[in-house]
Tab-separated table of C-alpha atoms and ligand atoms in Angstrom:
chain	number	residue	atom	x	y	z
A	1	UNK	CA	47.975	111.275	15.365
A	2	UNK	CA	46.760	111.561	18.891
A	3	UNK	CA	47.445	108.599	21.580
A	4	UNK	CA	44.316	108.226	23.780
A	5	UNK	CA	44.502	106.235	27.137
A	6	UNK	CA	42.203	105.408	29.333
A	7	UNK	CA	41.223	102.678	32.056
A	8	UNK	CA	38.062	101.351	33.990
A	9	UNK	CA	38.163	99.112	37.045
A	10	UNK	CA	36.694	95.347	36.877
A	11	UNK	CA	35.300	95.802	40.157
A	12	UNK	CA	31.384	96.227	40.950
A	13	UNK	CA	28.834	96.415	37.951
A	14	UNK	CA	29.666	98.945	35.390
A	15	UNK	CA	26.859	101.734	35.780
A	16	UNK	CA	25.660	104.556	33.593
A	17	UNK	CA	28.248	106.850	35.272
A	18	UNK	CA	30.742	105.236	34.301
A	19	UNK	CA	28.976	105.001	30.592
A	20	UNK	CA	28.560	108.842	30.447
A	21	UNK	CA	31.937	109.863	32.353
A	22	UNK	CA	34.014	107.853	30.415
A	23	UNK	CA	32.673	104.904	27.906
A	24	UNK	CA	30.800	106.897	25.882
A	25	UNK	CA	33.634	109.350	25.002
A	26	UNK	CA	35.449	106.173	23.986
A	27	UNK	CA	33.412	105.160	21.804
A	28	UNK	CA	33.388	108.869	20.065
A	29	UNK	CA	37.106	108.684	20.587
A	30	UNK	CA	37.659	105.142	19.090
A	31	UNK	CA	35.912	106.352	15.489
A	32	UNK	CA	37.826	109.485	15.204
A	33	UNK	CA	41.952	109.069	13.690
A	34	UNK	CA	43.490	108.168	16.900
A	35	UNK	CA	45.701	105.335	18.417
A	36	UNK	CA	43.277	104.019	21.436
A	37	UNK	CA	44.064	101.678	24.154
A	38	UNK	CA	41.350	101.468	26.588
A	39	UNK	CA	42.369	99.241	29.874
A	40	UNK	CA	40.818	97.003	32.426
A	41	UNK	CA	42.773	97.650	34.871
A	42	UNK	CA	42.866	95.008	37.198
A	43	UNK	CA	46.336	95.398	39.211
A	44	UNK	CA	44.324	98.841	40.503
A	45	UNK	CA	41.264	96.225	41.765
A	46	UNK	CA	43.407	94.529	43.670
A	47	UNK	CA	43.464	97.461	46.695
A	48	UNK	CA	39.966	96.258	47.406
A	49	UNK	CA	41.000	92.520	47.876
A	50	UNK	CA	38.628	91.194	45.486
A	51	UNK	CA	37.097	87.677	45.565
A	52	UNK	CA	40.157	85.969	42.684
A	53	UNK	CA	37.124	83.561	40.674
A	54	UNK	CA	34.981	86.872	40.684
A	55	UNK	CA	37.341	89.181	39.388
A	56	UNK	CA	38.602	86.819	36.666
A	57	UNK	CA	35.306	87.125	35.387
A	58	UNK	CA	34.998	90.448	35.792
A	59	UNK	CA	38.121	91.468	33.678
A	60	UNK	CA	36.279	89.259	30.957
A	61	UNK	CA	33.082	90.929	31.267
A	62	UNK	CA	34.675	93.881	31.045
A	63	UNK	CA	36.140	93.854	27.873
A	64	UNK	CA	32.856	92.250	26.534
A	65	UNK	CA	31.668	95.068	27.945
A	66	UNK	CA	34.002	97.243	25.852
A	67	UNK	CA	33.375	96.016	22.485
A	68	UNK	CA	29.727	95.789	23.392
A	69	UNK	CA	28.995	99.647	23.764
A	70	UNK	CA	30.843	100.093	20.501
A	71	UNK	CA	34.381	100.829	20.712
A	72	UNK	CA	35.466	100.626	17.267
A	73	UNK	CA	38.436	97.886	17.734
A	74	UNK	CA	40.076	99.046	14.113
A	75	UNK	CA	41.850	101.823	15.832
A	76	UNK	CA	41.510	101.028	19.224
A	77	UNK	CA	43.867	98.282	21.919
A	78	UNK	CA	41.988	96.855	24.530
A	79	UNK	CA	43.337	94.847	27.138
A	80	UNK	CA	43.732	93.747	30.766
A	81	UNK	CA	46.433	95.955	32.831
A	82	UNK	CA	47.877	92.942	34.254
A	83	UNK	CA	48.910	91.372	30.749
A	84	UNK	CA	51.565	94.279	30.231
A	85	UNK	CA	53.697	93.951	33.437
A	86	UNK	CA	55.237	97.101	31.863
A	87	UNK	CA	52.971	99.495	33.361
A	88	UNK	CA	53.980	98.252	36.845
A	89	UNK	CA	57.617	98.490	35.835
A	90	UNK	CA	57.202	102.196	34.932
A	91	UNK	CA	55.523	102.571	38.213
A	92	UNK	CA	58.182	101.441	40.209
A	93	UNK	CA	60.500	104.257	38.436
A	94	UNK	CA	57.645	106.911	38.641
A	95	UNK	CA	57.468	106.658	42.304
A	96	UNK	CA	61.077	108.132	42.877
A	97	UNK	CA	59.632	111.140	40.865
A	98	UNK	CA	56.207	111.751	42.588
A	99	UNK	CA	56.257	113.451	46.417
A	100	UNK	CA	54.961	112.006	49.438
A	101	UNK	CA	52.955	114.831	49.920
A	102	UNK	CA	51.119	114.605	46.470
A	103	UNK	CA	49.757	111.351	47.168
A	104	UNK	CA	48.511	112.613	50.948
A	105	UNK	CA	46.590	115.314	48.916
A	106	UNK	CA	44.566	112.988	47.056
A	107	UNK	CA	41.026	113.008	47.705
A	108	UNK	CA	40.248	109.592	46.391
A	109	UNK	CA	43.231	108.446	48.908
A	110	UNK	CA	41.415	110.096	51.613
A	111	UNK	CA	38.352	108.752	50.773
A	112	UNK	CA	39.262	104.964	50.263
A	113	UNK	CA	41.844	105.124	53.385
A	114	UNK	CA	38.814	105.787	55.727
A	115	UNK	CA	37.015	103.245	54.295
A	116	UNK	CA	39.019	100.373	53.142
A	117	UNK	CA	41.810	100.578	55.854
A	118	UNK	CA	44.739	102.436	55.026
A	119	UNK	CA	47.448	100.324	53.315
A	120	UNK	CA	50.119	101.538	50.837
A	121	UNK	CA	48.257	100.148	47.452
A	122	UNK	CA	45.978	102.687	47.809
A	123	UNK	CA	48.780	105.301	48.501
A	124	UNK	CA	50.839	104.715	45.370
A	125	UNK	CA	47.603	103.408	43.354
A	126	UNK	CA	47.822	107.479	42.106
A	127	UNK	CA	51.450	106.746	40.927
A	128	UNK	CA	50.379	102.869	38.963
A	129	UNK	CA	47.901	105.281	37.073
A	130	UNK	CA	50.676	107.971	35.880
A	131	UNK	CA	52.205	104.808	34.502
A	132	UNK	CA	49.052	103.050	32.624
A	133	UNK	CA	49.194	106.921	31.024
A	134	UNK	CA	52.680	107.430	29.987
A	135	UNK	CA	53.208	103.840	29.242
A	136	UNK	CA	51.615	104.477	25.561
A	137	UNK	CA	52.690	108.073	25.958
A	138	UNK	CA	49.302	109.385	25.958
A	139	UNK	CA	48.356	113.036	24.890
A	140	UNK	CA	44.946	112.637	25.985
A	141	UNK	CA	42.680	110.618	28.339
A	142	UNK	CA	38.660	110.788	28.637
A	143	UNK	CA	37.548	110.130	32.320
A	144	UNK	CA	34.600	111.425	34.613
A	145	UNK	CA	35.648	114.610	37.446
A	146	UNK	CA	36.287	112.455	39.538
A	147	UNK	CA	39.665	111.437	38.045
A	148	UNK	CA	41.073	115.059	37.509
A	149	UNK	CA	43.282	115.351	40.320
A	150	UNK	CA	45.257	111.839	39.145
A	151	UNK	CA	45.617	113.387	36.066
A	152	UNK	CA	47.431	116.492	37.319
A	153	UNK	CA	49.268	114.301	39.370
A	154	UNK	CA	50.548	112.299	36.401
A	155	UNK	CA	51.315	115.974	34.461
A	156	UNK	CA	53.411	116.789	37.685
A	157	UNK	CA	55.042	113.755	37.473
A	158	UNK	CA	55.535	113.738	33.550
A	159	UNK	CA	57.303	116.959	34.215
A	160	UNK	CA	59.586	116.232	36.491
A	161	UNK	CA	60.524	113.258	34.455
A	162	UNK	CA	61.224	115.320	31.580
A	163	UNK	CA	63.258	118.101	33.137
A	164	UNK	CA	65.660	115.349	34.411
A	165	UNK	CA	66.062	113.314	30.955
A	166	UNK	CA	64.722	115.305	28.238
A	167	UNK	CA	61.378	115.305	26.404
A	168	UNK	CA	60.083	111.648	27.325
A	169	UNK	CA	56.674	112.174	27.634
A	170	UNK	CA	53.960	114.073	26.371
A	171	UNK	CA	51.452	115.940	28.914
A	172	UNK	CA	48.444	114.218	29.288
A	173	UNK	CA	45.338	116.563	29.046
A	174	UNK	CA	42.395	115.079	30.476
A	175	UNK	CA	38.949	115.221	28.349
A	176	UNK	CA	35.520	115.065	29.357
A	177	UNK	CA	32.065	115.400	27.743
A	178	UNK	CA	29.999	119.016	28.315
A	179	UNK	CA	27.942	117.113	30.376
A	180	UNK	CA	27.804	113.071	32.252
A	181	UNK	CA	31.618	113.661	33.755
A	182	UNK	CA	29.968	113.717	37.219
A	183	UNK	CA	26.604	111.571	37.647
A	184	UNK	CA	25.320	111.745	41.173
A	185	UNK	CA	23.285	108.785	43.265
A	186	UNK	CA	19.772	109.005	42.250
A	187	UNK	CA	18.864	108.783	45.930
A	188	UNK	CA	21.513	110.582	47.255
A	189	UNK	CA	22.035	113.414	44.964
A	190	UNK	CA	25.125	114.677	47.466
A	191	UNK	CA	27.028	111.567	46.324
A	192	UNK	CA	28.262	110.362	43.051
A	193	UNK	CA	26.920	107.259	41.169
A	194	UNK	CA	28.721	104.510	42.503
A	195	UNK	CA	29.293	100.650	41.980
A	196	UNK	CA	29.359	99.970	45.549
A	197	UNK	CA	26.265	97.947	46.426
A	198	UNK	CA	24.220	99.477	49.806
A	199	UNK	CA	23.311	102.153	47.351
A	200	UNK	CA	21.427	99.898	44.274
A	201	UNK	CA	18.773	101.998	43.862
A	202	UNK	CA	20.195	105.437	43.429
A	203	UNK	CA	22.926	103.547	40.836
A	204	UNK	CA	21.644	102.708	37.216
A	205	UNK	CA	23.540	99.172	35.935
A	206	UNK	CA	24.131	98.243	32.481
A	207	UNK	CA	22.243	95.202	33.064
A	208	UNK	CA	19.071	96.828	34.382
A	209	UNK	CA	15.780	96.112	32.669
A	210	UNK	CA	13.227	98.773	31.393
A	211	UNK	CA	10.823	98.311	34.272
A	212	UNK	CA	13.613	99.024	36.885
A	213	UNK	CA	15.474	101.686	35.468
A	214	UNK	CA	11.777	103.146	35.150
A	215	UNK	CA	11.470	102.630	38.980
A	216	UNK	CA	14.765	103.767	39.977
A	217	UNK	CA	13.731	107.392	38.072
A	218	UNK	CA	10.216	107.640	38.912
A	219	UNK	CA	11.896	107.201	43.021
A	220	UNK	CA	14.761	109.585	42.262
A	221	UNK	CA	15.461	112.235	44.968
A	222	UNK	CA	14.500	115.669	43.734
A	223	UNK	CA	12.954	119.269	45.336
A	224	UNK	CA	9.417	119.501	45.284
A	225	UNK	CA	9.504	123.341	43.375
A	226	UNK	CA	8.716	121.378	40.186
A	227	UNK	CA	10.623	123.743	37.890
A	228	UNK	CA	13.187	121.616	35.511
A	229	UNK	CA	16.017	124.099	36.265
A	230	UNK	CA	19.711	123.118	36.249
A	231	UNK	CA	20.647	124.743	39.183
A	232	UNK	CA	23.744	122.711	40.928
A	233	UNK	CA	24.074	124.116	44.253
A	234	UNK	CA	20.111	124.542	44.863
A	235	UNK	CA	18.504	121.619	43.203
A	236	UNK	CA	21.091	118.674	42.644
A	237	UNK	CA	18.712	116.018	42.480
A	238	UNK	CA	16.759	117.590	39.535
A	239	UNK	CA	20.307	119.177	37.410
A	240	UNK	CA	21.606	115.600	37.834
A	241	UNK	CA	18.585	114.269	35.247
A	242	UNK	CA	18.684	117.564	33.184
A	243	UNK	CA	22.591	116.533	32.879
A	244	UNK	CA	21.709	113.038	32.195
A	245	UNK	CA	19.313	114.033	29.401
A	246	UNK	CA	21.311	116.323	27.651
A	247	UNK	CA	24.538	113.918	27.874
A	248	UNK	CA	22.399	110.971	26.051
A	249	UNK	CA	20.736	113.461	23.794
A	250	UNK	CA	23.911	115.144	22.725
A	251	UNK	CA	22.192	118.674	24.391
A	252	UNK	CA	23.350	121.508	26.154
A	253	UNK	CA	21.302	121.724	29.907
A	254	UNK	CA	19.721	125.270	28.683
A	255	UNK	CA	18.163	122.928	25.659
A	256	UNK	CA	16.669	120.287	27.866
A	257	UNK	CA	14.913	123.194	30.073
A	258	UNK	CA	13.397	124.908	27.174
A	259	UNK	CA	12.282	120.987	25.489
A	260	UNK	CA	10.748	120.476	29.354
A	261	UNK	CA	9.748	123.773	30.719
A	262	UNK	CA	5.549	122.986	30.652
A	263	UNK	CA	6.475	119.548	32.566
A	264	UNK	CA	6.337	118.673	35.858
A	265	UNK	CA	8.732	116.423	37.547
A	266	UNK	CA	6.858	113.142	37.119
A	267	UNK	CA	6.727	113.234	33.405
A	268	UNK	CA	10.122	114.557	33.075
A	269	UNK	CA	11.939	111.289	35.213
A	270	UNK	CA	9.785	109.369	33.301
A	271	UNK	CA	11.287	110.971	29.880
A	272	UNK	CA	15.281	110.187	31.578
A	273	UNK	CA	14.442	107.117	32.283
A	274	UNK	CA	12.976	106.210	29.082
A	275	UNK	CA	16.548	107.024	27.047
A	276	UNK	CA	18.487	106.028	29.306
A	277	UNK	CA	16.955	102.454	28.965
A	278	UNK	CA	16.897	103.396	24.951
A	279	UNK	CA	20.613	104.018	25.378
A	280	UNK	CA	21.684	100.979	27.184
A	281	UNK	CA	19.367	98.345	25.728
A	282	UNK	CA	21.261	98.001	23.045
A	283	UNK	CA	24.663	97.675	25.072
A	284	UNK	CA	23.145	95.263	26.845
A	285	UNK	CA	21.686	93.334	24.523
A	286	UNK	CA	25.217	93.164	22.649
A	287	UNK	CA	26.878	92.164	25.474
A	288	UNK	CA	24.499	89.025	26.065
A	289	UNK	CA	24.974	88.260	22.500
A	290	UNK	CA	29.249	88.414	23.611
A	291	UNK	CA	28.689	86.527	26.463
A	292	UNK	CA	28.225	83.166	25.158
A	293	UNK	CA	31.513	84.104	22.552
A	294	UNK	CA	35.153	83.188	23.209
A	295	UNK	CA	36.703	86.834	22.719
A	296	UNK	CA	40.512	85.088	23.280
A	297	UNK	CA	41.477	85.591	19.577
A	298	UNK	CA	40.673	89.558	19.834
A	299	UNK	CA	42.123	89.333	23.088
A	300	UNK	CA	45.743	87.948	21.997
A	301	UNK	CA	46.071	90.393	19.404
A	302	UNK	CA	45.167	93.504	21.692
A	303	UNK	CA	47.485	92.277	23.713
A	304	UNK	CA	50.478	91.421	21.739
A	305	UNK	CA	49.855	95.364	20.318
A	306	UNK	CA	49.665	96.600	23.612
A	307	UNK	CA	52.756	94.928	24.942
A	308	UNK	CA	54.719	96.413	21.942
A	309	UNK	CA	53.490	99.684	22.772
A	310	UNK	CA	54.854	99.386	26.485
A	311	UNK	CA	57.479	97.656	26.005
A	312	UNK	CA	58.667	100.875	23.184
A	313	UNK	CA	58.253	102.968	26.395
A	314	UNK	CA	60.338	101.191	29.018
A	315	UNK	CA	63.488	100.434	26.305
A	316	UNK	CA	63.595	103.992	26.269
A	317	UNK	CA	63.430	104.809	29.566
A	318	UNK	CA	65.648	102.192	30.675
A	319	UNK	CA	68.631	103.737	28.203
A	320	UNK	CA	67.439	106.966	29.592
A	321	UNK	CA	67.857	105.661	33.663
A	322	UNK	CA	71.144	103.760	32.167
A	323	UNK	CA	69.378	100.223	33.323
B	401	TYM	P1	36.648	103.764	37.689
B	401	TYM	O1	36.782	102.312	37.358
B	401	TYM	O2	36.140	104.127	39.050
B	401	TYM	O3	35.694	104.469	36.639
B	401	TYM	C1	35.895	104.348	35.236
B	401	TYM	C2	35.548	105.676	34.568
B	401	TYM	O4	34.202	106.049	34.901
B	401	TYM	C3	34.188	107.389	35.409
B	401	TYM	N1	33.130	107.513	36.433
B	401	TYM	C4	32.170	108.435	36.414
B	401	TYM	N2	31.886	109.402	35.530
B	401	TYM	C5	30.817	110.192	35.787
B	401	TYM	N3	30.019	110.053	36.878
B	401	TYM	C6	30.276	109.080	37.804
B	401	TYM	N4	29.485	108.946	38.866
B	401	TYM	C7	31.391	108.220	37.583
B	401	TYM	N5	31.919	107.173	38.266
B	401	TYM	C8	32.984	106.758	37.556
B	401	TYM	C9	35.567	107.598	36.011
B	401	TYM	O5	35.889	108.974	36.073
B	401	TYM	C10	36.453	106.831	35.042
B	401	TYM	O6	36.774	107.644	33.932
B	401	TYM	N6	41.302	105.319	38.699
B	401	TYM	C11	40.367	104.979	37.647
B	401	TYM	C12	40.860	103.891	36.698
B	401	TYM	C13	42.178	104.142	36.060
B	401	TYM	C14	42.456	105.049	35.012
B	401	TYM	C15	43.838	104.905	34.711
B	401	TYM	C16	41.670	105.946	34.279
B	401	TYM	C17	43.348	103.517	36.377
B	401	TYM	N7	44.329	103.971	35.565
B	401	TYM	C18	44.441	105.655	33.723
B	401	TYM	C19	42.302	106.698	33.282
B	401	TYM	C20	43.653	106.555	33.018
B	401	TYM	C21	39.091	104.483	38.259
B	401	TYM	O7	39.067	104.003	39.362
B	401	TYM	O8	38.025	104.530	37.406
């Protein structure tokens, strides 16, 4: 049996990126034979110095969030990051395995050090995520593009581990859906789909009604040829909908072309945005439905499975180390 990990941050409103990057593949994941355990992972949040009563809600609404768009909880852990004090354990003993110069490659690193301030969370956050992996011994974890590089980092690291002490862990392979691992700002089509806030109308939230979603499509950045062509380096805006379409509707980009190759622009955002609010009603409705229920039963268990699962992990490794 396979051992699937993955993790989403309780910071910001979850968005349809991170629904087609990574959620939805959970939920596929979560109702085929595998052992899941799909993480809020709050220790990460804590590198942007979060507001503490927001982000306690925000872990909660999370996993609402989780169960909401379907995750099938038979086979599947989910829990808050902070709960199993293993994983930072196992990235404390990581670190002395991982190179300075590794981390000072990482894009993300780059990216957050400009903007948040350099401090040395966001340095070794690369390192905390090898851990959340290997902790359950993963084989494979669904995330968006964005996430590759941490994942070859946490191979690299895996490796190193094992030519030391023997076959400890497994290599993690990461997995992504044929299409939705990279969903760009509707109004920026250079960037990707973010949670940060000075960009709300180029981001699609789980929360947002028909009408707006509508709006936020029918304003979406495109070319003005008005030929629905997936075309990534000449017309981003429009392949960024043609990706979105064929992600919800399960087809390939060349399929979404042919189904819209008489339409013109206008008809075709209109035709995203319609099932993309199709697709996330639901969710959302769910989750309103969760909101008003006390989730700490399903919580405790997760968790109490979870922390066998790590704990496994760091007995070994501790005998390994001779701790
Ligand atoms: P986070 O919280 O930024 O995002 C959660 C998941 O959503 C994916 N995603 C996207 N996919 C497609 N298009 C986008 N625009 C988009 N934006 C986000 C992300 O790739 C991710 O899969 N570092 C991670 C959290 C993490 C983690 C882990 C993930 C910590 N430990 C261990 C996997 C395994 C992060 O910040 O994700």
């Amino acid at each position: 049996m396979k051992t699937v990990f993955s993790g989403i941050q309780p910071t910001g409103k979850v968005h349809l990126g991170n629904f087609l990057g990574a959620i939805k593949n959970w939920v596929h994941l979560s109702n085929v034979e595998n052992k899941n355990f799909f993480c809020v992972v709050d220790l990460h949040s804590i590198t942007t110095h979060p507001d503490p009563m927001e982000l306690k809600s925000n872990i909660e609404q999370t996993l609402k969030l989780l169960i909401a768009a379907g995750i099938n909880l038979d086979n599947s852990i989910i829990y808050a990051q902070s709960s199993v004090p293993q994983h930072a354990y196992l990235s404390w003993i990581l670190s002395s395995f991982c190179q300075v110069g590794e981390l000072q490659r990482m894009t993300q690193y780059k990216e957050k050090a400009d903007s948040l301030g350099s401090h040395a969370g966001i340095f070794t956050y690369p390192v905390l995520m090898a851990s959340d992996i290997l902790i359950h011994k993963a084989n494979e974890v669904p995330v968006g593009d964005d996430q590759t590089q941490h994942l070859e980092l946490t191979r690299n690291i895996a490796e190193r581990f094992n030519n030391k002490y023997g076959d400890v862990f497994p290599l993690p392979e990461k997995s992504s859906g044929k299409s939705g691992a990279r969903l760009m700002s509707l109004k920026h089509p250079d960037s990707k789909m973010s949670k940060s806030s000075d960009d709300i109308n180029g981001t699609i939230y789980f929360d947002d009604d028909k009408d707006t979603i509508m709006k936020k499509f029918k304003s979406s950045v495109t070319d003005s040829d008005d030929i629905i062509q997936y075309n990534l380096s000449e017309k981003k805006g429009i392949s960024n909908l043609i990706d979105i379409y064929a992600s919800i509707n399960g087809m390939s980009h060349k399929e979404v072309e042919k189904t819209f190759m008489d339409s013109r622009y206008g008809e075709f955002k209109m035709a995203v945005g319609e099932c993309v609010a199709e697709y996330l009603n639901p969710i959302n409705l769910k989750f309103i439905e969760l909101e008003k229920e006390n989730i700490s039963e399903i919580v405790k268990i997760n968790l109490q499975e979870a922390q066998a699962s790590a704990e496994l992990t760091i007995q070994e490794v501790n005998n390994i180390l001779g701790l």
